[in-house]
Amino acid sequence: MAETHKKPHVIFIPFPLQGHVIPAVHLAIKLASQGFTITFINTQAIHHQTSNALPSSEPDIFAKVRESGLDIRYTTVSDGLPIGFDRSLNLDQFTAALLHVFSAHVDEVVGQIVKSDDSIRCLIADTFFVWPSKIAKKFGLLNVSFWTEPALVFSLYYHMDLLMINGHFACQDCREDTIDYIPGVKAIEPKDMVSYLQETDTTSIIHQLIFKAFNDARNADFLLCNTVQELEVETLSALQAKMPCYAIGPIFPNGFTKSFVATSLWSESDCTQWLDKKPHGSVLYVSFGSFAHVAKKDLVEIAKGLSLSKVSFVWVLRPDIVSSDDADPLPGGFEEEVADRAMIIPWCSQRAVLAHPAIGGFLTHCGWNSVLESIWCQVPLLSLPLLTDQFTNRKLVVDDWKIGFNLSDGKFVTKEEVCYNVKRLMSGKSEDGFRNTIKEMKKTLENALSCNGSSEKNMARFVKDLRTKISEKMKPVDRSVCTGSQNH
Ligand SMILES: O=c1ccn([C@@H]2O[C@H](COP(=O)(O)OP(=O)(O)O[C@H]3O[C@H](CO)[C@@H](O)[C@H](O)[C@H]3O)[C@@H](O)[C@H]2O)c(=O)[nH]1
């Protein structure tokens, strides 16, 4: 009888935040459909939140996908904190756990999986983790770093040393002039760097994590980026000269709005019937993603500006949008004032909302998934970056690609500019240019995902390169470290 060959088995660990888990889930499915066995490991806290958000209880999020024949297994790991701990309110403690404690739990669970299955060959872990190279080396696995933001952002972090030497980062009086020495990045203003590279105190816990993670990422065997070659040609070419790097985005579920895997951390409110009654392109969608907080005074100005604009809108207001200890941050009377033309909800299926013909604009924090989804749905953006890569993403959206504009040009948001810019975005006049440009960009994304498109080719190349490296690794590996056996 012919010997049956086991599929190569990959362990996939996403960063425990919504904007990272979503593309990781869909990448895991893509890889499984390319003939890999995947063990996907969520933190217990993410698992708990996702399960609570589901209307029905399934054994795990991949149960339906498995029915279609894909071999995706699922397990959980502790991030070092109690499940019910408020990570949003205590971000420093959460970051500290990910920096100092999480790797011990990952080490244990990966060790158990490796011990029980000798086909494990590879670890895919988010670039923001500080431990992948250590864990991969210990268990003899290939190390794939998964990057969920633009390549431009990766490049800035990767070249932190250059920014320091040139006095643009981590110095007393940082330079404020244009940065023009990062390989593959023509020019970028300091204000457009990720927020952490603009901060003067670089001793914070998040900086410790970033320094360690990007040091570690240099050791990865492969870098997978949720971006598109054509959108970031020069940056990606420069990165490819440093490490094997593959632009395989945008990573969406097959069919875009329909996903067999429930990934939301909050229950989704259904806006379809409400949107069905609205004219084409007449509704503004407002959401600031899953992670960043909006200052209360800005939130109040946004609410007042939306009210003044008379535009219809769907506003996703997460329970912790200002802070999880401020349950009711909206100005008094606002909800009654806008009741006839607004839907205010804690969470929704964003892809379904953006794809609805009634949506004509997106007021966004410029999270990278939101940017890619908005381009896919050809919805122009009004941008209010709040944290992390969102400042750099804003530059791409507004200055480079010209598919949207800024909500505010000052340091603080005012209701007048909110009203003015919302009306400008939704009027259908001034943003006609944006609509044509975004149509072209949608085509670029579609082409990238088509049979001979860049992302599909890059994915095929990655799979081939990974398989080649795996076969090289098939030579016997010393796994004594996993079984705990000692040399006497
Ligand atoms: O009501 C909602 C709101 C959002 N989403 C989805 O949640 C994701 C949000 O991702 P993103 O737009 O990237 O924002 P964040 O959740 O803030 O993501 C974090 O992770 C991203 C990827 O690393 C970064 O670009 C962001 O700056 C960072 O805050 C998207 O897929 C949305 O479709 C929903 O399904 N329903």
Short mmCIF file of C-alpha atoms and ligand atoms in Angstrom, two decimals:
data_model
loop_
_atom_site.label_atom_id
_atom_site.label_comp_id
_atom_site.label_asym_id
_atom_site.label_seq_id
_atom_site.Cartn_x
_atom_site.Cartn_y
_atom_site.Cartn_z
CA MET A 1 0.00 0.00 0.00
CA ALA A 2 1.28 3.47 -0.88
CA GLU A 3 2.48 5.41 2.12
CA THR A 4 0.17 8.36 2.88
CA HIS A 5 2.04 11.61 3.29
CA LYS A 6 0.97 13.86 6.09
CA LYS A 7 0.30 17.48 5.15
CA PRO A 8 2.87 19.90 6.51
CA HIS A 9 1.48 21.25 9.76
CA VAL A 10 1.67 24.94 10.66
CA ILE A 11 0.99 26.53 14.05
CA PHE A 12 -0.56 30.00 13.64
CA ILE A 13 -0.70 32.45 16.55
CA PRO A 14 -2.39 35.83 15.89
CA PHE A 15 -1.85 38.91 18.06
CA PRO A 16 -4.78 39.05 20.49
CA LEU A 17 -6.49 42.12 19.06
CA GLN A 18 -9.47 42.27 16.69
CA GLY A 19 -7.61 43.95 13.80
CA HIS A 20 -4.98 41.18 13.86
CA VAL A 21 -7.21 38.15 14.49
CA ILE A 22 -9.48 38.86 11.48
CA PRO A 23 -6.80 38.75 8.73
CA ALA A 24 -5.03 35.89 10.55
CA VAL A 25 -8.18 33.73 10.46
CA HIS A 26 -8.62 34.32 6.73
CA LEU A 27 -4.94 33.70 5.99
CA ALA A 28 -5.15 30.45 7.95
CA ILE A 29 -8.08 29.35 5.76
CA LYS A 30 -6.14 30.27 2.59
CA LEU A 31 -3.16 28.22 3.72
CA ALA A 32 -5.34 25.27 4.67
CA SER A 33 -6.85 25.35 1.19
CA GLN A 34 -3.30 25.21 -0.20
CA GLY A 35 -2.77 21.84 1.49
CA PHE A 36 -1.47 22.71 4.93
CA THR A 37 -2.77 21.50 8.24
CA ILE A 38 -3.19 24.48 10.53
CA THR A 39 -3.43 24.66 14.29
CA PHE A 40 -4.78 28.11 15.07
CA ILE A 41 -4.18 29.30 18.63
CA ASN A 42 -6.25 32.12 20.07
CA THR A 43 -5.73 33.48 23.55
CA GLN A 44 -8.33 32.33 26.04
CA ALA A 45 -9.53 35.92 26.40
CA ILE A 46 -10.12 36.31 22.63
CA HIS A 47 -11.76 32.89 22.53
CA HIS A 48 -14.05 33.82 25.39
CA GLN A 49 -15.04 37.15 23.84
CA THR A 50 -15.63 35.66 20.37
CA SER A 51 -17.75 32.86 21.82
CA ASN A 52 -19.81 35.33 23.84
CA ALA A 53 -20.44 37.45 20.75
CA LEU A 54 -21.87 34.48 18.86
CA PRO A 55 -25.63 33.92 18.72
CA SER A 56 -25.21 30.14 18.57
CA SER A 57 -22.61 28.05 20.24
CA GLU A 58 -20.31 26.13 17.92
CA PRO A 59 -17.55 23.89 19.24
CA ASP A 60 -15.02 26.39 17.90
CA ILE A 61 -14.81 29.16 15.30
CA PHE A 62 -13.47 26.86 12.56
CA ALA A 63 -16.14 24.15 12.93
CA LYS A 64 -17.96 25.13 9.69
CA VAL A 65 -14.70 25.45 7.74
CA ARG A 66 -13.72 21.95 8.81
CA GLU A 67 -16.99 20.64 7.37
CA SER A 68 -15.75 21.80 3.95
CA GLY A 69 -12.77 19.46 4.32
CA LEU A 70 -10.05 21.84 5.45
CA ASP A 71 -7.78 20.65 8.22
CA ILE A 72 -7.82 23.55 10.67
CA ARG A 73 -7.50 22.69 14.30
CA TYR A 74 -8.08 25.12 17.09
CA THR A 75 -6.85 25.56 20.60
CA THR A 76 -6.33 28.33 23.13
CA VAL A 77 -3.55 29.65 25.32
CA SER A 78 -3.48 31.98 28.30
CA ASP A 79 -1.98 35.43 27.76
CA GLY A 80 -1.05 35.40 31.42
CA LEU A 81 -4.02 37.43 32.69
CA PRO A 82 -7.40 36.28 34.01
CA ILE A 83 -10.01 35.95 31.23
CA GLY A 84 -12.26 38.64 32.67
CA PHE A 85 -9.44 41.20 33.12
CA ASP A 86 -10.25 44.52 31.40
CA ARG A 87 -7.41 44.70 28.87
CA SER A 88 -8.79 47.82 27.21
CA LEU A 89 -8.79 49.76 30.49
CA ASN A 90 -5.40 48.41 31.60
CA LEU A 91 -3.44 48.49 28.37
CA ASP A 92 -0.03 48.75 30.03
CA GLN A 93 -0.65 45.64 32.11
CA PHE A 94 -1.92 43.81 29.03
CA THR A 95 1.18 44.85 27.06
CA ALA A 96 3.42 43.83 29.97
CA ALA A 97 1.80 40.39 30.02
CA LEU A 98 2.39 40.00 26.29
CA LEU A 99 5.98 41.17 26.71
CA HIS A 100 6.98 39.15 29.77
CA VAL A 101 4.56 36.30 30.42
CA PHE A 102 2.88 35.19 27.20
CA SER A 103 5.93 33.43 25.75
CA ALA A 104 6.02 30.95 28.67
CA HIS A 105 2.44 29.91 27.91
CA VAL A 106 3.13 29.72 24.17
CA ASP A 107 6.23 27.64 24.85
CA GLU A 108 4.14 25.16 26.83
CA VAL A 109 1.32 24.81 24.31
CA VAL A 110 3.61 24.63 21.26
CA GLY A 111 5.69 22.02 23.10
CA GLN A 112 2.59 19.89 23.68
CA ILE A 113 1.49 20.12 20.04
CA VAL A 114 4.95 19.33 18.68
CA LYS A 115 5.22 16.36 21.02
CA SER A 116 1.93 14.92 19.83
CA ASP A 117 2.46 15.48 16.09
CA ASP A 118 5.74 15.03 14.26
CA SER A 119 4.48 16.83 11.14
CA ILE A 120 4.73 20.31 12.71
CA ARG A 121 7.15 22.26 10.55
CA CYS A 122 6.40 25.92 10.88
CA LEU A 123 5.23 28.69 13.18
CA ILE A 124 3.36 31.72 11.83
CA ALA A 125 3.15 34.46 14.45
CA ASP A 126 2.28 38.14 14.39
CA THR A 127 5.25 40.47 13.93
CA PHE A 128 4.38 42.29 17.17
CA PHE A 129 5.26 39.25 19.28
CA VAL A 130 8.64 39.31 20.99
CA TRP A 131 9.26 35.54 21.08
CA PRO A 132 8.74 33.86 17.65
CA SER A 133 12.41 33.26 16.80
CA LYS A 134 13.13 31.82 20.25
CA ILE A 135 10.15 29.45 20.16
CA ALA A 136 10.72 28.48 16.51
CA LYS A 137 14.37 27.69 17.18
CA LYS A 138 13.62 25.69 20.31
CA PHE A 139 11.19 23.41 18.48
CA GLY A 140 13.01 23.29 15.15
CA LEU A 141 10.29 25.18 13.26
CA LEU A 142 10.43 27.63 10.39
CA ASN A 143 9.53 31.11 11.50
CA VAL A 144 7.02 33.14 9.45
CA SER A 145 6.27 36.67 10.60
CA PHE A 146 2.77 37.93 9.76
CA TRP A 147 2.48 41.71 9.27
CA THR A 148 -1.03 43.21 9.31
CA GLU A 149 -0.20 46.83 8.41
CA PRO A 150 1.24 48.58 5.33
CA ALA A 151 4.79 47.67 4.28
CA LEU A 152 5.64 51.36 4.77
CA VAL A 153 4.93 50.99 8.49
CA PHE A 154 7.04 47.85 8.74
CA SER A 155 9.87 49.72 7.02
CA LEU A 156 9.74 52.58 9.53
CA TYR A 157 9.97 50.19 12.47
CA TYR A 158 12.61 48.08 10.73
CA HIS A 159 14.76 51.18 10.29
CA MET A 160 14.32 52.61 13.80
CA ASP A 161 18.12 52.62 14.11
CA LEU A 162 18.38 54.99 11.10
CA LEU A 163 15.73 57.27 12.59
CA MET A 164 17.71 57.40 15.84
CA ILE A 165 21.08 58.04 14.19
CA ASN A 166 19.55 60.85 12.14
CA GLY A 167 17.85 62.44 15.15
CA HIS A 168 14.24 61.80 14.14
CA PHE A 169 13.43 59.35 16.95
CA ALA A 170 14.40 58.75 20.57
CA CYS A 171 16.31 61.96 21.08
CA GLN A 172 15.98 65.09 23.23
CA ASP A 173 14.98 67.55 20.52
CA CYS A 174 13.99 65.47 17.55
CA ARG A 175 14.36 66.90 14.06
CA GLU A 176 11.12 68.02 12.43
CA ASP A 177 12.27 68.04 8.81
CA THR A 178 11.42 65.50 6.13
CA ILE A 179 12.78 61.97 6.51
CA ASP A 180 14.30 60.93 3.18
CA TYR A 181 16.82 58.22 4.00
CA ILE A 182 14.68 55.13 4.71
CA PRO A 183 15.29 52.59 1.93
CA GLY A 184 12.24 52.39 -0.34
CA VAL A 185 10.55 55.41 1.28
CA LYS A 186 10.95 58.52 -0.86
CA ALA A 187 9.98 61.03 1.80
CA ILE A 188 7.86 61.09 4.92
CA GLU A 189 7.17 63.84 7.45
CA PRO A 190 7.77 63.04 11.12
CA LYS A 191 4.07 63.71 11.84
CA ASP A 192 3.16 60.87 9.48
CA MET A 193 5.21 58.26 11.27
CA VAL A 194 3.47 55.73 13.52
CA SER A 195 2.53 57.35 16.82
CA TYR A 196 5.07 55.32 18.82
CA LEU A 197 7.92 56.66 16.67
CA GLN A 198 6.73 60.23 17.35
CA GLU A 199 6.70 59.87 21.12
CA THR A 200 9.59 61.29 23.14
CA ASP A 201 9.36 58.86 26.06
CA THR A 202 10.72 55.66 24.58
CA THR A 203 10.93 53.82 27.88
CA SER A 204 7.22 52.90 27.92
CA ILE A 205 6.10 49.29 27.98
CA ILE A 206 4.84 49.50 24.38
CA HIS A 207 8.27 50.76 23.26
CA GLN A 208 9.96 47.86 25.05
CA LEU A 209 7.66 45.52 23.18
CA ILE A 210 8.26 47.23 19.82
CA PHE A 211 12.06 47.23 20.21
CA LYS A 212 12.11 43.57 21.11
CA ALA A 213 9.58 42.51 18.47
CA PHE A 214 11.40 44.21 15.60
CA ASN A 215 14.71 42.85 16.74
CA ASP A 216 13.12 39.41 16.68
CA ALA A 217 11.42 39.93 13.30
CA ARG A 218 14.85 40.23 11.65
CA ASN A 219 15.34 36.52 12.34
CA ALA A 220 12.16 35.43 10.57
CA ASP A 221 12.56 33.06 7.63
CA PHE A 222 9.68 34.75 5.78
CA LEU A 223 7.61 37.91 6.13
CA LEU A 224 3.99 37.83 4.97
CA CYS A 225 2.38 41.26 4.50
CA ASN A 226 -1.32 42.04 4.24
CA THR A 227 -0.68 44.60 1.52
CA VAL A 228 -0.59 44.76 -2.27
CA GLN A 229 2.59 44.90 -4.33
CA GLU A 230 1.23 47.58 -6.71
CA LEU A 231 0.28 49.89 -3.82
CA GLU A 232 3.74 49.87 -2.24
CA VAL A 233 6.13 48.88 -5.01
CA GLU A 234 9.27 50.69 -3.87
CA THR A 235 8.88 50.03 -0.17
CA LEU A 236 8.34 46.33 -0.79
CA SER A 237 11.27 46.06 -3.20
CA ALA A 238 13.56 47.64 -0.62
CA LEU A 239 12.27 45.25 2.06
CA GLN A 240 12.63 42.27 -0.24
CA ALA A 241 16.33 43.09 -0.50
CA LYS A 242 16.56 42.61 3.30
CA MET A 243 14.38 39.54 3.87
CA PRO A 244 12.06 37.19 1.96
CA CYS A 245 8.89 39.25 1.96
CA TYR A 246 5.58 38.53 0.21
CA ALA A 247 2.69 40.97 -0.33
CA ILE A 248 -0.37 38.72 -0.29
CA GLY A 249 -3.19 41.13 0.52
CA PRO A 250 -5.85 42.17 0.79
CA ILE A 251 -6.67 39.18 2.97
CA PHE A 252 -10.46 38.95 2.97
CA PRO A 253 -12.85 36.03 3.39
CA ASN A 254 -13.95 34.41 0.15
CA GLY A 255 -17.05 36.33 -0.89
CA PHE A 256 -15.99 39.35 1.23
CA THR A 257 -19.20 39.87 3.22
CA LYS A 258 -19.78 36.23 4.09
CA SER A 259 -17.43 34.46 6.40
CA PHE A 260 -17.86 30.96 7.78
CA VAL A 261 -15.74 31.96 10.74
CA ALA A 262 -17.10 34.25 13.43
CA THR A 263 -14.33 36.67 14.34
CA SER A 264 -16.18 39.56 16.01
CA LEU A 265 -15.38 40.29 19.64
CA TRP A 266 -18.74 41.99 20.13
CA SER A 267 -22.23 40.93 18.95
CA GLU A 268 -23.03 42.34 15.54
CA SER A 269 -26.12 44.52 15.13
CA ASP A 270 -27.79 44.07 11.75
CA CYS A 271 -28.18 47.34 9.83
CA THR A 272 -29.35 45.84 6.55
CA GLN A 273 -33.06 46.59 6.81
CA TRP A 274 -32.41 50.12 7.98
CA LEU A 275 -29.89 50.72 5.16
CA ASP A 276 -32.23 49.15 2.57
CA LYS A 277 -34.59 52.10 3.04
CA LYS A 278 -31.90 54.75 2.42
CA PRO A 279 -31.05 56.25 -0.97
CA HIS A 280 -27.90 55.15 -2.81
CA GLY A 281 -24.72 56.63 -1.35
CA SER A 282 -26.57 58.75 1.22
CA VAL A 283 -25.34 57.22 4.50
CA LEU A 284 -22.07 57.92 6.27
CA TYR A 285 -20.50 54.99 8.11
CA VAL A 286 -18.58 56.00 11.25
CA SER A 287 -16.25 53.63 13.07
CA PHE A 288 -12.95 53.93 14.89
CA GLY A 289 -12.08 50.23 14.91
CA SER A 290 -11.64 47.93 17.84
CA PHE A 291 -8.68 49.26 19.76
CA ALA A 292 -8.07 53.00 19.90
CA HIS A 293 -9.97 55.32 22.21
CA VAL A 294 -11.42 58.69 21.24
CA ALA A 295 -10.93 61.59 23.66
CA LYS A 296 -14.27 62.52 25.17
CA LYS A 297 -14.12 66.13 23.99
CA ASP A 298 -13.42 64.98 20.41
CA LEU A 299 -16.26 62.48 20.59
CA VAL A 300 -18.63 65.21 21.72
CA GLU A 301 -17.53 67.48 18.83
CA ILE A 302 -17.96 64.62 16.35
CA ALA A 303 -21.48 63.99 17.68
CA LYS A 304 -22.39 67.67 17.45
CA GLY A 305 -20.88 67.97 13.97
CA LEU A 306 -22.82 64.92 12.76
CA SER A 307 -25.97 66.42 14.20
CA LEU A 308 -25.36 69.75 12.45
CA SER A 309 -24.60 68.07 9.10
CA LYS A 310 -28.10 66.56 8.81
CA VAL A 311 -26.48 63.58 7.07
CA SER A 312 -27.76 60.03 7.80
CA PHE A 313 -25.24 57.82 9.51
CA VAL A 314 -24.45 54.45 11.07
CA TRP A 315 -22.11 54.98 14.02
CA VAL A 316 -20.31 52.07 15.65
CA LEU A 317 -19.77 53.14 19.23
CA ARG A 318 -17.91 50.39 21.06
CA PRO A 319 -18.75 50.23 24.75
CA ASP A 320 -15.15 51.31 25.53
CA ILE A 321 -14.82 53.94 22.79
CA VAL A 322 -13.81 56.60 25.33
CA SER A 323 -13.04 54.23 28.18
CA SER A 324 -14.71 51.14 29.54
CA ASP A 325 -15.43 53.09 32.72
CA ASP A 326 -17.37 55.75 30.79
CA ALA A 327 -20.53 53.98 29.65
CA ASP A 328 -22.35 57.01 28.21
CA PRO A 329 -19.96 59.47 26.56
CA LEU A 330 -22.41 61.05 24.08
CA PRO A 331 -23.74 64.56 24.76
CA GLY A 332 -27.18 64.64 26.42
CA GLY A 333 -30.10 64.65 23.97
CA PHE A 334 -27.91 63.68 20.98
CA GLU A 335 -29.52 60.30 20.34
CA GLU A 336 -33.04 61.80 20.35
CA GLU A 337 -31.90 64.65 18.08
CA VAL A 338 -30.61 62.30 15.37
CA ALA A 339 -33.02 59.40 15.94
CA ASP A 340 -34.77 59.84 12.56
CA ARG A 341 -31.57 59.51 10.53
CA ALA A 342 -29.03 57.62 12.61
CA MET A 343 -28.31 54.14 13.77
CA ILE A 344 -25.96 53.99 16.75
CA ILE A 345 -24.74 50.48 17.50
CA PRO A 346 -21.95 48.84 19.51
CA TRP A 347 -20.63 46.69 16.62
CA CYS A 348 -21.68 45.41 13.20
CA SER A 349 -20.46 43.33 10.30
CA GLN A 350 -18.37 46.17 8.86
CA ARG A 351 -17.71 44.49 5.52
CA ALA A 352 -21.47 44.00 5.03
CA VAL A 353 -22.18 47.63 5.92
CA LEU A 354 -19.44 49.04 3.67
CA ALA A 355 -20.64 46.88 0.80
CA HIS A 356 -24.22 48.18 1.11
CA PRO A 357 -25.14 50.55 -1.75
CA ALA A 358 -26.58 53.11 0.71
CA ILE A 359 -23.12 53.81 2.16
CA GLY A 360 -21.46 56.86 0.57
CA GLY A 361 -18.56 57.64 2.89
CA PHE A 362 -16.56 56.30 5.83
CA LEU A 363 -15.40 58.40 8.78
CA THR A 364 -12.56 56.22 10.02
CA HIS A 365 -9.51 56.06 12.25
CA CYS A 366 -7.67 54.54 9.25
CA GLY A 367 -7.03 51.12 10.75
CA TRP A 368 -5.40 49.15 7.95
CA ASN A 369 -8.21 46.60 7.60
CA SER A 370 -10.74 49.42 7.39
CA VAL A 371 -8.70 51.13 4.67
CA LEU A 372 -8.47 47.94 2.58
CA GLU A 373 -12.16 47.16 3.08
CA SER A 374 -13.20 50.69 2.16
CA ILE A 375 -11.15 50.59 -1.06
CA TRP A 376 -12.72 47.23 -1.89
CA CYS A 377 -16.19 48.76 -1.51
CA GLN A 378 -15.15 51.99 -3.29
CA VAL A 379 -16.20 54.11 -0.33
CA PRO A 380 -14.13 57.32 0.06
CA LEU A 381 -12.70 58.04 3.48
CA LEU A 382 -12.75 60.87 5.97
CA SER A 383 -9.83 60.28 8.23
CA LEU A 384 -9.25 60.79 11.93
CA PRO A 385 -6.13 58.85 12.92
CA LEU A 386 -5.90 58.13 16.64
CA LEU A 387 -2.95 55.87 17.36
CA THR A 388 -0.17 53.62 16.05
CA ASP A 389 -0.01 53.07 12.24
CA GLN A 390 -3.17 55.11 11.64
CA PHE A 391 -1.14 58.32 11.10
CA THR A 392 0.94 56.66 8.40
CA ASN A 393 -2.15 55.05 6.87
CA ARG A 394 -3.76 58.51 6.73
CA LYS A 395 -0.79 59.78 4.70
CA LEU A 396 -1.25 56.92 2.22
CA VAL A 397 -5.02 57.46 1.95
CA VAL A 398 -5.11 61.27 1.83
CA ASP A 399 -1.74 62.49 0.53
CA ASP A 400 -0.51 59.63 -1.68
CA TRP A 401 -3.58 57.87 -3.02
CA LYS A 402 -6.05 60.76 -2.78
CA ILE A 403 -9.07 58.63 -1.90
CA GLY A 404 -10.16 60.71 1.05
CA PHE A 405 -9.42 63.75 3.15
CA ASN A 406 -8.76 64.77 6.74
CA LEU A 407 -11.57 65.25 9.25
CA SER A 408 -9.57 67.89 11.04
CA ASP A 409 -6.53 69.97 10.21
CA GLY A 410 -5.91 71.16 13.73
CA LYS A 411 -4.93 69.39 16.90
CA PHE A 412 -8.49 69.31 18.16
CA VAL A 413 -11.65 68.35 16.35
CA THR A 414 -14.37 71.00 16.13
CA LYS A 415 -18.06 70.46 15.37
CA GLU A 416 -17.87 73.04 12.57
CA GLU A 417 -15.17 71.18 10.66
CA VAL A 418 -16.89 67.86 11.28
CA CYS A 419 -20.11 69.27 9.82
CA TYR A 420 -18.28 70.90 6.88
CA ASN A 421 -16.20 67.86 5.97
CA VAL A 422 -19.01 65.34 6.39
CA LYS A 423 -21.18 67.42 4.04
CA ARG A 424 -18.26 67.79 1.62
CA LEU A 425 -17.65 64.03 1.58
CA MET A 426 -21.31 63.14 1.19
CA SER A 427 -22.32 65.89 -1.27
CA GLY A 428 -21.16 63.80 -4.23
CA LYS A 429 -19.54 66.87 -5.84
CA SER A 430 -16.11 67.61 -4.46
CA GLU A 431 -15.31 63.98 -3.92
CA ASP A 432 -16.09 62.84 -7.45
CA GLY A 433 -12.34 62.79 -7.97
CA PHE A 434 -12.01 60.50 -4.97
CA ARG A 435 -14.67 58.19 -6.32
CA ASN A 436 -12.88 57.73 -9.64
CA THR A 437 -9.53 57.20 -7.96
CA ILE A 438 -10.94 54.70 -5.49
CA LYS A 439 -12.57 52.81 -8.39
CA GLU A 440 -9.14 52.45 -9.97
CA MET A 441 -7.68 51.31 -6.66
CA LYS A 442 -10.40 48.70 -6.27
CA LYS A 443 -9.36 47.36 -9.70
CA THR A 444 -5.76 47.17 -8.51
CA LEU A 445 -6.85 45.10 -5.50
CA GLU A 446 -9.08 42.89 -7.63
CA ASN A 447 -6.30 42.31 -10.15
CA ALA A 448 -3.87 41.44 -7.36
CA LEU A 449 -6.24 38.70 -6.19
CA SER A 450 -7.03 37.38 -9.67
CA CYS A 451 -5.44 34.20 -11.03
CA ASN A 452 -2.33 35.85 -12.39
CA GLY A 453 -2.39 38.78 -10.01
CA SER A 454 0.55 39.80 -7.83
CA SER A 455 -0.90 38.65 -4.50
CA GLU A 456 -1.92 35.26 -5.86
CA LYS A 457 1.50 34.82 -7.44
CA ASN A 458 3.23 35.92 -4.25
CA MET A 459 1.12 33.50 -2.24
CA ALA A 460 2.02 30.66 -4.62
CA ARG A 461 5.68 31.65 -4.41
CA PHE A 462 5.51 31.71 -0.61
CA VAL A 463 3.88 28.28 -0.48
CA LYS A 464 6.55 26.91 -2.84
CA ASP A 465 9.42 28.50 -0.90
CA LEU A 466 7.97 27.32 2.40
CA ARG A 467 7.57 23.76 1.10
CA THR A 468 11.16 23.80 -0.17
CA LYS A 469 12.46 24.93 3.21
CA ILE A 470 10.27 22.37 4.93
CA SER A 471 11.76 19.56 2.82
CA GLU A 472 15.23 20.80 3.74
CA LYS A 473 14.17 20.63 7.36
CA MET A 474 12.81 17.10 7.00
CA LYS A 475 16.32 15.88 7.74
CA PRO A 476 16.04 14.48 11.26
CA VAL A 477 15.57 17.16 13.91
CA ASP A 478 16.64 16.80 17.53
CA ARG A 479 13.30 17.00 19.29
CA SER A 480 14.65 15.76 22.62
CA VAL A 481 14.07 19.29 23.89
CA CYS A 482 10.32 18.82 23.36
CA THR A 483 10.05 15.56 25.18
CA GLY A 484 12.02 16.81 28.11
CA SER A 485 14.60 13.99 27.76
CA GLN A 486 18.00 14.86 29.15
CA ASN A 487 21.49 13.91 28.14
CA HIS A 488 23.12 12.00 30.95
O1 LIG B 1 -18.32 47.33 13.92
C1 LIG B 1 -17.29 46.87 13.42
C2 LIG B 1 -16.06 47.56 13.37
C3 LIG B 1 -14.98 46.92 12.80
N1 LIG B 1 -15.10 45.67 12.30
C4 LIG B 1 -13.93 45.00 11.71
O2 LIG B 1 -12.84 45.08 12.59
C5 LIG B 1 -11.65 45.26 11.87
C6 LIG B 1 -10.99 46.51 12.41
O3 LIG B 1 -9.68 46.56 11.92
P1 LIG B 1 -8.94 47.94 11.64
O4 LIG B 1 -9.75 48.79 10.77
O5 LIG B 1 -7.58 47.61 11.12
O6 LIG B 1 -8.88 48.68 13.02
P2 LIG B 1 -8.42 48.20 14.50
O7 LIG B 1 -9.37 47.27 15.05
O8 LIG B 1 -8.22 49.45 15.24
O9 LIG B 1 -7.02 47.46 14.22
C7 LIG B 1 -5.76 47.47 14.83
O10 LIG B 1 -4.99 46.63 13.98
C8 LIG B 1 -4.81 47.13 12.64
C9 LIG B 1 -4.02 46.09 11.87
O11 LIG B 1 -2.81 45.85 12.48
C10 LIG B 1 -4.11 48.47 12.67
O12 LIG B 1 -3.98 48.99 11.36
C11 LIG B 1 -4.92 49.43 13.53
O13 LIG B 1 -4.29 50.69 13.60
C12 LIG B 1 -5.06 48.83 14.93
O14 LIG B 1 -5.77 49.68 15.78
C13 LIG B 1 -12.02 45.38 10.39
O15 LIG B 1 -11.78 44.17 9.74
C14 LIG B 1 -13.52 45.67 10.43
O16 LIG B 1 -14.23 45.13 9.34
C15 LIG B 1 -16.29 45.00 12.33
O17 LIG B 1 -16.43 43.88 11.85
N2 LIG B 1 -17.35 45.63 12.90
#
